[in-house]
N, CA and C of each residue as an Amber inpcrd file, in Angstrom:
protein
   201
  -7.1220000 -18.8130000 -57.3760000  -5.6900000 -18.6320000 -57.2240000
  -5.4380000 -17.6200000 -56.1160000  -4.6440000 -17.9950000 -55.1670000
  -4.2220000 -17.0990000 -54.0920000  -2.8370000 -16.5900000 -54.4370000
  -2.6580000 -15.2770000 -54.3500000  -1.3790000 -14.6560000 -54.6390000
  -0.9640000 -13.8240000 -53.4380000   0.2730000 -14.0180000 -52.9800000
   0.8030000 -13.2960000 -51.8360000   2.0240000 -12.5100000 -52.2890000
   2.0360000 -11.2050000 -52.0210000   3.1610000 -10.3480000 -52.3730000
   3.8650000  -9.9220000 -51.0970000   5.1550000 -10.2010000 -51.0170000
   5.9510000  -9.8280000 -49.8540000   7.0810000  -8.9100000 -50.2980000
   7.1510000  -7.7320000 -49.6930000   8.2260000  -6.7820000 -49.9810000
   9.3300000  -6.9760000 -48.9550000  10.5680000  -6.9010000 -49.4050000
  11.6940000  -7.0750000 -48.4850000  11.6950000  -8.4350000 -47.8350000
  11.6310000  -9.4640000 -48.6510000  11.3950000 -10.8140000 -48.1280000
  12.6450000 -11.6790000 -48.0200000  13.8090000 -11.0850000 -48.1040000
  15.0190000 -11.9000000 -48.0430000  15.4310000 -12.2550000 -46.6220000
  14.7800000 -11.6490000 -45.6070000  15.1100000 -11.9750000 -44.2150000
  13.9940000 -11.4870000 -43.2950000  14.1190000 -11.7990000 -42.0460000
  13.2090000 -11.2880000 -41.0280000  11.7550000 -11.6920000 -41.2170000
  10.8700000 -10.7680000 -40.8880000   9.4350000 -11.0340000 -40.9380000
   8.9870000 -11.3720000 -42.3510000   9.4930000 -10.6370000 -43.3370000
   9.1030000 -10.9060000 -44.7260000   9.4390000 -12.3230000 -45.1510000
  10.6390000 -12.7730000 -44.8360000  11.0380000 -14.1380000 -45.1790000
  10.1850000 -15.1490000 -44.4260000   9.9330000 -14.8810000 -43.1540000
   9.1030000 -15.7890000 -42.3620000   7.7020000 -15.9320000 -42.9360000
   7.1160000 -14.8340000 -43.3960000   5.7830000 -14.8930000 -43.9970000
   5.7950000 -15.6720000 -45.3050000   6.8200000 -15.4460000 -46.1120000
   6.9510000 -16.1960000 -47.3720000   7.0070000 -17.6870000 -47.0850000
   7.8320000 -18.0680000 -46.1420000   7.9880000 -19.4840000 -45.7970000
   6.6740000 -20.0700000 -45.2900000   5.9760000 -19.3420000 -44.4270000
   4.6870000 -19.8120000 -43.8970000   3.6580000 -20.0050000 -45.0090000
   3.5660000 -19.0350000 -45.9200000   2.6030000 -19.1620000 -47.0180000
   2.9330000 -20.3520000 -47.8980000   4.1980000 -20.5740000 -48.1900000
   4.5700000 -21.7160000 -49.0240000   4.2830000 -23.0390000 -48.3230000
   4.5610000 -23.1080000 -47.0330000   4.3820000 -24.3540000 -46.2900000
   2.9180000 -24.6660000 -45.9960000   2.0940000 -23.6350000 -45.8110000
   0.7410000 -23.8570000 -45.2920000  -0.3960000 -23.5120000 -46.2330000
  -0.0800000 -23.0680000 -47.4590000  -1.1380000 -22.7730000 -48.4290000
  -0.6890000 -23.2770000 -49.7950000  -1.5810000 -23.1540000 -50.7530000
  -1.2270000 -23.4480000 -52.1460000  -1.0030000 -22.1580000 -52.9160000
  -0.7560000 -21.0780000 -52.2040000  -0.6110000 -19.7610000 -52.8100000
   0.6270000 -19.6840000 -53.6870000   0.5290000 -18.8210000 -54.6710000
   1.7070000 -18.4280000 -55.4410000   2.2760000 -17.2070000 -54.7270000
   3.5730000 -17.1810000 -54.5050000   4.2020000 -16.1370000 -53.7030000
   5.1720000 -15.3400000 -54.5670000   5.0520000 -14.0180000 -54.4850000
   6.0130000 -13.1170000 -55.1130000   6.8030000 -12.4980000 -53.9720000
   8.0640000 -12.8480000 -53.8860000   8.9240000 -12.4300000 -52.7820000
   9.9970000 -11.4890000 -53.3220000   9.8040000 -10.1960000 -53.1200000
  10.7290000  -9.2180000 -53.6730000  11.8700000  -8.9180000 -52.7100000
  12.9810000  -8.4720000 -53.2950000  14.1180000  -8.0180000 -52.4870000
  15.0080000  -7.1530000 -53.3590000  15.8850000  -6.3920000 -52.7200000
  16.8020000  -5.5220000 -53.4710000  17.8610000  -6.3190000 -54.2020000
  18.2510000  -7.4580000 -53.6680000  19.3010000  -8.2970000 -54.2700000
  18.8490000  -9.7640000 -54.2790000  17.9190000 -10.1080000 -55.1500000
  17.3940000 -11.4790000 -55.1160000  18.4370000 -12.5570000 -55.3740000
  19.4630000 -12.2510000 -56.1710000  20.4920000 -13.2520000 -56.4490000
  21.3370000 -13.5570000 -55.2180000  21.4060000 -12.6100000 -54.2810000
  22.1800000 -12.8060000 -53.0550000  21.3210000 -13.2990000 -51.8880000
  20.0340000 -13.4190000 -52.1010000  19.1150000 -13.8800000 -51.0550000
  19.1120000 -15.4120000 -51.0450000  20.1200000 -15.9860000 -50.4280000
  20.3200000 -17.4380000 -50.5110000  19.1610000 -18.2290000 -49.9070000
  18.5740000 -17.7480000 -48.8220000  17.4430000 -18.4600000 -48.2240000
  16.2510000 -18.4830000 -49.1840000  15.9980000 -17.3720000 -49.8420000
  14.9150000 -17.3340000 -50.8330000  15.2080000 -18.2570000 -52.0010000
  16.4490000 -18.2680000 -52.4460000  16.8120000 -19.1370000 -53.5660000
  16.6590000 -20.6190000 -53.1940000  16.9400000 -20.9570000 -51.9440000
  16.7330000 -22.3400000 -51.4910000  15.2460000 -22.6960000 -51.5140000
  14.4060000 -21.7670000 -51.0590000  12.9650000 -22.0120000 -51.1160000
  12.4900000 -22.1430000 -52.5560000  13.0380000 -21.3320000 -53.4310000
  12.6720000 -21.4020000 -54.8470000  13.0430000 -22.7720000 -55.4240000
  14.2020000 -23.2800000 -55.0270000  14.6030000 -24.6130000 -55.4630000
  13.6760000 -25.6920000 -54.9310000  13.2010000 -25.5000000 -53.7260000
  12.3150000 -26.4790000 -53.0990000  10.9050000 -26.4420000 -53.6860000
  10.3680000 -25.2400000 -53.9290000   8.9750000 -25.1070000 -54.3650000
   8.8160000 -24.8260000 -55.8540000   9.8950000 -24.4200000 -56.5150000
   9.8440000 -24.1470000 -57.9420000   9.2800000 -22.7720000 -58.2690000
   9.5520000 -22.3270000 -59.5050000   9.1000000 -21.0080000 -59.9430000
   7.6010000 -20.9330000 -60.1370000   6.9330000 -22.0530000 -60.2180000
   5.4770000 -22.0060000 -60.3320000   4.8260000 -21.5440000 -59.0310000
   5.5430000 -21.6710000 -57.9220000   5.0290000 -21.2370000 -56.6180000
   5.7200000 -20.0060000 -56.0710000   7.0020000 -19.8120000 -56.4070000
   7.7660000 -18.7160000 -55.8090000   8.5330000 -17.9360000 -56.8730000
   8.1850000 -16.6700000 -56.9900000   8.8980000 -15.7450000 -57.8640000
   9.7060000 -14.8050000 -56.9850000  10.9290000 -14.4630000 -57.4210000
  11.8090000 -13.6230000 -56.5970000  12.3540000 -12.4530000 -57.4130000
  11.5020000 -11.5070000 -57.7870000  11.9720000 -10.3850000 -58.5970000
  12.7210000  -9.3300000 -57.7860000  13.5280000  -8.5610000 -58.4930000
  14.2210000  -7.4150000 -57.9230000  13.2160000  -6.2940000 -57.6950000
  13.2220000  -5.7070000 -56.5120000  12.3990000  -4.5300000 -56.2350000
  13.0490000  -3.7450000 -55.0990000  13.4250000  -2.5300000 -55.4190000
  13.9360000  -1.6050000 -54.4170000  12.9310000  -0.4780000 -54.3130000
  12.1990000  -0.4020000 -53.2350000  11.1330000   0.5980000 -53.1070000
  11.6750000   2.0220000 -53.0770000  12.9760000   2.1810000 -52.9160000
  13.5870000   3.5120000 -52.9340000  13.8940000   3.9830000 -54.3520000
  13.7070000   3.1210000 -55.3280000  14.0680000   3.4180000 -56.7090000
  12.8000000   3.5590000 -57.5720000  12.5200000   4.7620000 -58.0410000
  11.3290000   5.0120000 -58.8590000  11.2780000   4.1610000 -60.1030000
  12.4320000   3.8010000 -60.6500000  12.4760000   3.0310000 -61.8920000
  11.9260000   1.6130000 -61.7200000  11.7850000   1.1420000 -60.5010000
  11.2670000  -0.2140000 -60.2600000   9.7500000  -0.2610000 -60.2260000
   9.1180000   0.9030000 -60.3820000   7.6430000   0.9350000 -60.3340000
   7.0610000   1.2630000 -61.6720000
């Protein structure tokens, strides 16, 4: 099992890496963001690949309570 963890993955480089891993590997991807419900691009990928491949948990690295 290949697992890829991406922090801040709702846009930019993080989102691009998530998309590449989903398209080009069989990896399970954990794509974190501060507002996963508002990350529409991530939610579209989740709809396309399903929760078995893409998890989108809330994670704000500035908040100690998230660790």
